[in-house]
Amino acid sequence: MRMVDLIAKKRDGHALTKEEIEFIINGYTNGDIPDYQMSAWAMAVFFRGMTEEETAALTMAMVHSGDTIDLSKIEGIKVDKHSTGGVGDTTTLVLGPLVASVGVPVAKMSGRGLGHTGGTIDKLESVPGFHVEIDNEQFIELVNKNKIAVIGQTGNLTPADKKLYALRDVTATVNSIPLIASSIMSKKIAAGADAIVLDVKTGAGAFMKELADAKLLASAMVEIGKRVGRKTMAIISDMSQPLGYAIGNALEVKEAIDTLKGEGPEDLQELCLVLGSHMVYLAEKASSLEEARAMLEQAMKDGTALETFKTFLAAQGGDASVVDNPSKLPEAKYRFELEAKQDGWVAEIVADAVGTAAMLLGAGRATKESKIDLSVGLVLRKKIGDTVKKGESLVTIYSNSEQVDEVKQMLYDHIKISAEFVEAPTLIYDKIL
Ligand code: URA
Ligand code: CA
């Protein structure tokens, strides 16, 4: 086989065989196929697309390009959840303890990463003492005992995806549905998921700005799951504005605590219940989605969800008393209110701009070397569709710097108030089974 022929085949719109795809992925991973040929191939895929069969083959070739995590010693069906991007997305923090509290094993491998806020591990590290330096054996033991544990990225997972994603980033080939779908699914499968619940975001703050594209991506991933024997379901949810109120690390931990008590922001809580019921159902802990939802609502109400969160934090060195006493979380020195300049209805809160504002405060990493400030961030006081009076706070800014003019300007530029009635956006657009 020659790479040049496979590029030409894809360029001319033909489907590649499983063997051809494996040749490409193996060759690229071990350095036999150079970046320039891989770039040309990615561009051909971008324009020509891939069949469902090709996409599934690409996913599995990337899974097998490196290590895979063996979770077979964990009892039960391991369900993982993945949200595609988003701003202030506190769902992972809530869903872990929530579904674990009804018996679903949550064996979460997580990262830090770049973005508006830190990753799940950074957020959890705002709990004093909490750490993820546990070995695989302890990890498995903890999941069997408490139904939940979080470990940092271990092993060499999907090196093909790592290399290809970085290449796509600089060759304008990120936005291809088969490439995105296989990239996401390969990572979940390599991390040991038996079943996968996907939360595909749509709207201004999402990867897929248009609903139609979000549906195509969700369908592509559900189809991969079917073809490779992982039960997969997808929810399409709104990311035109940030989810919940808090965007920041400690601030989101606090928001997660509220939500586990059933006292969280309405949109965050509803999305967690919907995603959570799918996880419980796929884990076969309930025989219907309705039953699953009722179990989760009960766990929020009777304190089991919160108790599970405390047990989990303590098992990994964390001070679980923060749950009852969130003032023990890192707190920023200053608070500023962003006051509305007119009466009306909130019409727009551009999610990615709000995320960038949080990052300017220090909540996220711009480069791998940047240090995160766990205490800072934003708490929205209004969401789209809310009425607002001139002088009322739209956002509380938590900062360790006295100077927040740039952040304020950025927020004013991206939060629009309309003199006419505005309806709250739909939270859940669709479901793909
Ligand atoms: N996220 C991923 O992990 N991969 C993509 O290709 C796009 C988004
Ligand atoms: Ca949030």
Coordinates of C-alpha atoms and ligand atoms in Angstrom, one line a residue:
M1 CA 0.0 0.0 0.0
R2 CA 1.1 3.5 -0.7
M3 CA -0.2 6.5 1.2
V4 CA -0.3 8.6 -2.0
D5 CA -2.8 6.2 -3.6
L6 CA -5.0 6.2 -0.5
I7 CA -5.0 10.0 -0.5
A8 CA -6.1 9.9 -4.2
K9 CA -8.7 7.4 -3.5
K10 CA -10.3 9.6 -0.8
R11 CA -9.8 12.7 -2.9
D12 CA -11.9 11.0 -5.6
G13 CA -14.7 10.2 -3.2
H14 CA -14.2 6.5 -2.7
A15 CA -14.5 4.7 0.6
L16 CA -11.4 3.2 2.1
T17 CA -11.3 -0.3 3.5
K18 CA -10.6 -1.1 7.1
E19 CA -7.1 -2.4 6.2
E20 CA -6.4 0.8 4.3
I21 CA -7.5 2.9 7.3
E22 CA -5.4 0.8 9.7
F23 CA -2.4 1.3 7.4
I24 CA -2.9 5.1 7.5
I25 CA -3.3 5.3 11.3
N26 CA -0.5 2.9 12.1
G27 CA 1.8 4.5 9.6
Y28 CA 1.1 8.0 10.9
T29 CA 1.5 7.0 14.6
N30 CA 4.9 5.4 14.1
G31 CA 6.2 8.2 11.9
D32 CA 6.3 6.3 8.5
I33 CA 3.6 8.6 7.1
P34 CA 4.7 12.3 7.2
D35 CA 2.6 15.2 8.3
Y36 CA 2.2 16.5 4.7
Q37 CA 0.6 13.4 3.5
M38 CA -1.6 13.1 6.5
S39 CA -2.7 16.7 6.0
A40 CA -3.7 16.1 2.5
W41 CA -5.6 13.0 3.5
A42 CA -7.4 14.9 6.3
M43 CA -8.4 17.6 3.8
A44 CA -9.7 14.9 1.4
V45 CA -11.8 13.5 4.3
F46 CA -12.9 17.0 5.1
F47 CA -14.4 17.4 1.6
R48 CA -15.4 13.9 0.8
G49 CA -16.6 12.6 4.2
M50 CA -16.5 9.0 5.3
T51 CA -19.1 6.3 5.4
E52 CA -20.3 5.0 8.7
E53 CA -18.2 1.9 8.2
E54 CA -15.0 3.9 7.5
T55 CA -15.7 6.1 10.6
A56 CA -16.0 3.1 12.8
A57 CA -12.8 1.6 11.4
L58 CA -11.0 4.9 12.0
T59 CA -12.2 5.0 15.6
M60 CA -11.0 1.5 16.3
A61 CA -7.7 2.0 14.5
M62 CA -7.1 5.0 16.8
V63 CA -8.2 3.0 19.9
H64 CA -5.6 0.4 19.0
S65 CA -2.8 2.9 18.3
G66 CA -1.9 3.0 22.1
D67 CA -2.8 1.6 25.5
T68 CA -6.4 0.8 26.5
I69 CA -7.6 0.8 30.1
D70 CA -8.9 -2.4 31.4
L71 CA -11.8 -1.8 33.8
S72 CA -12.9 -5.4 33.9
K73 CA -12.1 -5.7 37.6
I74 CA -14.8 -3.1 38.3
E75 CA -18.2 -4.7 38.9
G76 CA -21.0 -3.5 36.7
I77 CA -21.4 -1.7 33.4
K78 CA -19.0 1.2 33.2
V79 CA -20.9 4.2 31.6
D80 CA -19.0 7.2 30.6
K81 CA -20.3 10.6 29.7
H82 CA -18.8 13.1 27.3
S83 CA -19.8 16.7 26.8
T84 CA -18.6 18.4 23.6
G85 CA -17.1 21.6 24.8
G86 CA -19.1 24.4 26.4
V87 CA -18.6 27.1 28.9
G88 CA -19.1 26.7 32.7
D89 CA -20.2 23.2 32.1
T90 CA -20.5 21.8 35.6
T91 CA -22.3 18.5 34.5
T92 CA -19.3 16.2 35.1
L93 CA -18.8 17.4 38.7
V94 CA -22.5 16.7 39.4
L95 CA -23.0 13.6 37.4
G96 CA -20.2 11.5 38.9
P97 CA -21.4 11.5 42.5
L98 CA -25.1 11.6 41.4
V99 CA -25.1 8.4 39.4
A100 CA -22.6 6.7 41.7
S101 CA -25.1 7.3 44.5
V102 CA -27.6 5.0 42.8
G103 CA -25.0 2.3 42.2
V104 CA -23.5 3.1 38.8
P105 CA -19.7 2.7 38.8
V106 CA -18.0 5.9 37.8
A107 CA -14.3 5.2 36.9
K108 CA -13.4 8.6 35.7
M109 CA -10.1 9.4 34.0
S110 CA -9.8 13.1 33.6
G111 CA -7.4 15.8 32.5
R112 CA -6.5 19.4 33.0
G113 CA -6.4 20.8 29.6
L114 CA -6.7 24.2 28.2
G115 CA -9.9 26.3 28.3
H116 CA -12.0 28.9 30.0
T117 CA -11.8 27.1 33.3
G118 CA -9.6 24.1 34.3
G119 CA -10.6 20.5 33.7
T120 CA -12.5 18.4 36.2
I121 CA -9.3 17.6 38.1
D122 CA -8.4 21.3 38.5
K123 CA -11.9 22.0 39.7
L124 CA -11.8 19.2 42.3
E125 CA -8.4 20.4 43.5
S126 CA -10.1 23.5 44.9
V127 CA -11.2 21.1 47.7
P128 CA -8.2 21.3 50.1
G129 CA -6.2 18.1 50.1
F130 CA -7.9 16.4 47.2
H131 CA -5.6 14.7 44.8
V132 CA -5.6 12.2 41.9
E133 CA -2.2 10.6 42.6
I134 CA -3.5 7.1 43.0
D135 CA -2.4 4.0 41.2
N136 CA -4.5 1.8 39.0
E137 CA -5.1 -0.7 41.7
Q138 CA -6.2 1.8 44.2
F139 CA -8.4 3.4 41.6
I140 CA -10.2 0.1 40.9
E141 CA -10.5 -0.6 44.6
L142 CA -12.1 2.8 45.3
V143 CA -14.6 2.5 42.5
N144 CA -15.6 -0.9 43.7
K145 CA -16.0 0.4 47.3
N146 CA -17.5 3.9 46.8
K147 CA -18.7 3.6 43.1
I148 CA -16.6 6.6 42.2
A149 CA -13.0 7.6 41.8
V150 CA -11.1 10.0 39.6
I151 CA -7.6 9.4 38.3
G152 CA -5.3 11.6 36.1
Q153 CA -4.5 10.5 32.6
T154 CA -2.4 7.4 32.7
G155 CA -0.9 5.4 30.0
N156 CA -0.4 6.3 26.4
L157 CA -4.0 6.6 25.2
T158 CA -4.9 7.1 21.5
P159 CA -1.6 8.6 20.4
A160 CA -2.9 8.6 16.9
D161 CA -5.7 10.9 17.9
K162 CA -3.3 13.2 19.8
K163 CA -1.1 13.6 16.7
L164 CA -3.9 13.9 14.2
Y165 CA -5.9 16.4 16.3
A166 CA -2.9 18.6 16.6
L167 CA -2.3 18.4 12.8
R168 CA -6.0 19.1 12.1
D169 CA -5.7 22.2 14.3
V170 CA -3.2 23.8 12.1
T171 CA -4.5 22.5 8.7
A172 CA -8.1 23.8 9.0
T173 CA -9.5 20.2 9.1
V174 CA -10.9 20.2 12.7
N175 CA -14.5 20.7 11.6
S176 CA -15.2 17.4 9.9
I177 CA -17.9 15.3 11.4
P178 CA -16.3 11.9 10.9
L179 CA -13.0 13.2 12.2
I180 CA -14.5 14.7 15.3
A181 CA -16.8 11.8 16.0
S182 CA -14.0 9.2 15.7
S183 CA -11.7 11.4 17.8
I184 CA -14.1 11.7 20.7
M185 CA -15.3 8.1 20.6
S186 CA -11.8 6.6 20.4
K187 CA -10.8 8.3 23.6
K188 CA -13.9 7.1 25.5
I189 CA -13.5 3.6 24.2
A190 CA -9.7 3.5 25.0
A191 CA -10.6 4.7 28.6
G192 CA -12.6 1.6 29.1
A193 CA -16.3 2.7 28.7
D194 CA -18.8 -0.1 28.1
A195 CA -21.5 2.4 27.3
I196 CA -21.4 6.1 26.5
V197 CA -23.8 9.0 27.0
L198 CA -23.0 12.0 24.9
D199 CA -24.0 15.6 25.5
V200 CA -23.6 17.3 22.2
K201 CA -23.8 21.1 22.6
T202 CA -25.2 23.5 20.1
G203 CA -25.3 27.3 19.9
A204 CA -22.9 30.2 20.1
G205 CA -20.7 28.7 22.7
A206 CA -20.5 25.2 21.2
F207 CA -18.3 23.5 18.7
M208 CA -21.4 22.9 16.5
K209 CA -23.1 26.3 16.3
E210 CA -26.0 24.9 14.2
L211 CA -28.5 22.5 15.5
A212 CA -28.4 20.5 12.2
D213 CA -24.6 20.0 12.5
A214 CA -24.9 19.0 16.2
K215 CA -27.5 16.3 15.2
L216 CA -25.2 15.0 12.5
L217 CA -22.3 14.8 14.9
A218 CA -24.5 13.1 17.5
S219 CA -25.8 10.5 15.0
A220 CA -22.3 9.8 13.7
M221 CA -21.1 9.0 17.3
V222 CA -24.1 6.9 18.2
E223 CA -23.6 5.0 15.0
I224 CA -19.9 4.3 15.8
G225 CA -21.0 3.1 19.3
K226 CA -23.5 0.7 17.6
R227 CA -20.9 -0.7 15.2
V228 CA -18.2 -1.3 17.8
G229 CA -20.5 -2.8 20.5
R230 CA -20.7 0.1 22.9
K231 CA -24.3 1.2 23.8
T232 CA -24.3 4.9 23.0
M233 CA -27.0 7.6 23.4
A234 CA -26.8 11.3 22.7
I235 CA -28.6 14.4 24.0
I236 CA -28.4 17.7 22.1
S237 CA -28.4 20.5 24.5
D238 CA -28.1 24.3 24.4
M239 CA -24.9 26.2 24.7
S240 CA -26.0 29.5 23.4
Q241 CA -25.4 30.8 26.9
P242 CA -23.3 29.2 29.7
L243 CA -24.9 26.3 31.6
G244 CA -25.8 27.1 35.1
Y245 CA -24.5 30.3 36.8
A246 CA -20.9 29.6 37.8
I247 CA -17.9 29.8 35.5
G248 CA -14.7 29.1 37.5
N249 CA -13.2 26.3 39.4
A250 CA -14.1 26.6 43.1
L251 CA -17.3 28.5 42.0
E252 CA -18.3 25.5 40.0
V253 CA -17.6 23.1 42.9
K254 CA -19.9 25.2 45.0
E255 CA -22.5 25.1 42.2
A256 CA -22.1 21.3 42.0
I257 CA -22.8 21.0 45.7
D258 CA -26.0 23.0 45.4
T259 CA -27.1 20.9 42.5
L260 CA -26.4 17.6 44.3
K261 CA -28.8 18.9 46.9
G262 CA -31.4 19.7 44.3
E263 CA -30.9 23.4 44.8
G264 CA -28.8 24.2 41.7
P265 CA -29.6 26.3 38.7
E266 CA -32.6 25.0 36.9
D267 CA -30.9 24.3 33.5
L268 CA -27.9 22.6 35.0
Q269 CA -30.0 20.5 37.3
E270 CA -32.4 19.5 34.5
L271 CA -29.6 18.5 32.1
C272 CA -27.9 16.5 34.8
L273 CA -31.1 14.6 35.5
V274 CA -31.6 13.9 31.8
L275 CA -28.0 12.8 31.2
G276 CA -27.9 11.0 34.5
S277 CA -31.0 9.0 33.7
H278 CA -29.5 7.8 30.5
M279 CA -26.4 6.7 32.3
V280 CA -28.4 4.8 35.0
Y281 CA -30.5 3.2 32.3
L282 CA -27.5 2.2 30.2
A283 CA -25.8 0.8 33.3
E284 CA -28.9 -1.3 33.7
K285 CA -29.7 0.0 37.2
A286 CA -33.2 0.9 36.1
S287 CA -35.5 -0.6 33.6
S288 CA -36.8 2.7 32.2
L289 CA -35.6 6.3 31.9
E290 CA -38.5 7.4 34.1
E291 CA -37.5 5.0 36.8
A292 CA -33.9 6.1 36.5
R293 CA -34.9 9.8 36.8
A294 CA -37.0 9.1 39.9
M295 CA -34.0 7.3 41.5
L296 CA -31.8 10.4 40.9
E297 CA -34.3 12.8 42.2
Q298 CA -34.7 10.8 45.3
A299 CA -30.9 10.7 45.8
M300 CA -30.8 14.5 45.6
K301 CA -33.7 14.8 48.0
D302 CA -32.6 12.4 50.7
G303 CA -29.0 13.4 50.8
T304 CA -27.5 10.3 49.3
A305 CA -26.0 12.1 46.3
L306 CA -24.2 14.6 48.6
E307 CA -23.1 11.9 50.9
T308 CA -21.5 10.1 48.0
F309 CA -19.7 13.3 47.0
K310 CA -18.3 13.6 50.5
T311 CA -17.1 10.0 50.6
F312 CA -15.5 10.4 47.2
L313 CA -13.6 13.6 48.2
A314 CA -12.4 12.1 51.5
A315 CA -11.2 8.9 49.9
Q316 CA -8.9 10.9 47.7
G317 CA -7.5 13.1 50.5
G318 CA -10.0 15.9 50.3
D319 CA -11.5 17.9 53.1
A320 CA -15.2 16.8 52.8
S321 CA -16.3 19.4 55.3
V322 CA -16.3 21.9 52.4
V323 CA -19.5 20.3 51.3
D324 CA -21.3 21.6 54.4
N325 CA -19.1 24.7 54.6
P326 CA -18.3 26.0 51.1
S327 CA -16.6 29.0 52.6
K328 CA -13.6 26.7 53.0
L329 CA -13.1 26.7 49.3
P330 CA -10.6 29.2 47.8
E331 CA -12.2 32.6 47.7
A332 CA -11.2 35.6 45.6
K333 CA -10.2 38.8 47.3
Y334 CA -12.5 41.1 45.4
R335 CA -16.1 41.1 44.1
F336 CA -17.6 43.4 41.5
E337 CA -21.1 43.6 40.1
L338 CA -21.7 44.2 36.4
E339 CA -24.7 46.5 36.6
A340 CA -27.3 46.6 33.8
K341 CA -27.3 49.8 31.9
Q342 CA -31.0 49.6 31.0
D343 CA -34.3 47.9 31.8
G344 CA -35.5 45.0 29.7
W345 CA -35.0 41.3 29.0
V346 CA -31.7 39.6 28.7
A347 CA -31.5 38.6 25.1
E348 CA -28.0 37.2 24.7
I349 CA -25.1 36.0 26.8
V350 CA -22.5 34.9 24.3
A351 CA -21.1 31.8 26.0
D352 CA -17.6 31.8 24.6
A353 CA -17.0 35.4 25.2
V354 CA -18.1 35.0 28.9
G355 CA -15.7 32.0 29.0
T356 CA -12.9 34.2 27.7
A357 CA -13.7 36.8 30.4
A358 CA -13.4 34.1 33.1
M359 CA -10.1 33.1 31.5
L360 CA -8.9 36.8 31.7
L361 CA -9.5 36.6 35.4
G362 CA -7.2 33.6 35.6
A363 CA -9.8 30.8 35.8
G364 CA -8.4 28.9 32.8
R365 CA -5.1 28.1 31.1
A366 CA -4.1 29.9 27.9
T367 CA -1.0 27.7 27.5
K368 CA 0.0 24.4 29.1
E369 CA 2.3 26.3 31.4
S370 CA -0.2 28.8 32.7
K371 CA -1.2 28.5 36.4
I372 CA -4.9 28.5 37.3
D373 CA -6.4 30.6 40.0
L374 CA -9.0 28.3 41.5
S375 CA -10.8 31.1 43.3
V376 CA -11.7 33.5 40.5
G377 CA -14.5 33.5 37.9
L378 CA -18.0 34.7 37.2
V379 CA -21.4 34.0 38.5
L380 CA -24.3 35.0 36.3
R381 CA -27.2 36.7 38.1
K382 CA -29.4 36.7 35.0
K383 CA -29.9 34.2 32.2
I384 CA -31.5 34.7 28.7
G385 CA -35.2 35.5 29.1
D386 CA -34.9 37.0 32.6
T387 CA -36.2 40.6 33.1
V388 CA -33.7 43.1 34.4
K389 CA -33.8 46.6 35.8
K390 CA -31.2 49.3 35.2
G391 CA -28.6 49.0 38.0
E392 CA -29.3 45.4 38.8
S393 CA -26.4 43.0 38.7
L394 CA -26.0 40.9 35.6
V395 CA -22.9 39.1 36.7
T396 CA -20.8 38.9 39.9
I397 CA -17.1 39.0 39.1
Y398 CA -14.7 37.2 41.5
S399 CA -11.2 38.6 41.1
N400 CA -7.9 38.7 42.8
S401 CA -7.1 41.9 40.9
E402 CA -8.6 45.2 41.7
Q403 CA -8.6 46.1 38.1
V404 CA -11.3 44.4 36.0
D405 CA -12.2 47.0 33.4
E406 CA -11.2 44.8 30.5
V407 CA -13.4 41.9 31.9
K408 CA -16.3 44.3 32.4
Q409 CA -16.0 45.6 28.9
M410 CA -15.9 42.1 27.4
L411 CA -19.0 41.2 29.4
Y412 CA -20.9 44.3 28.4
D413 CA -20.1 43.7 24.7
H414 CA -21.5 40.2 24.9
I415 CA -24.5 40.4 27.1
K416 CA -27.4 42.1 25.3
I417 CA -30.5 43.5 26.8
S418 CA -33.6 43.9 24.7
A419 CA -36.5 46.4 25.4
E420 CA -38.8 43.7 24.1
F421 CA -39.8 40.3 25.6
V422 CA -37.3 37.5 25.0
E423 CA -38.1 33.9 25.6
A424 CA -35.7 31.6 27.5
P425 CA -33.9 29.2 25.1
T426 CA -34.8 25.5 24.8
L427 CA -32.5 23.5 27.0
I428 CA -32.7 20.1 25.3
Y429 CA -33.3 20.0 21.6
D430 CA -33.2 16.4 20.7
K431 CA -32.2 12.9 21.7
I432 CA -30.5 10.4 19.5
L433 CA -30.7 6.7 20.4
Ligands
URA1 N1 -12.9 17.2 20.5 C1 -12.1 16.1 20.3 O1 -11.8 15.4 21.2 N2 -11.8 15.9 19.0 C2 -12.2 16.6 18.0 O2 -11.8 16.3 16.9 C3 -12.9 17.7 18.3 C4 -13.3 18.0 19.5
CA2 CA -21.8 26.3 35.5

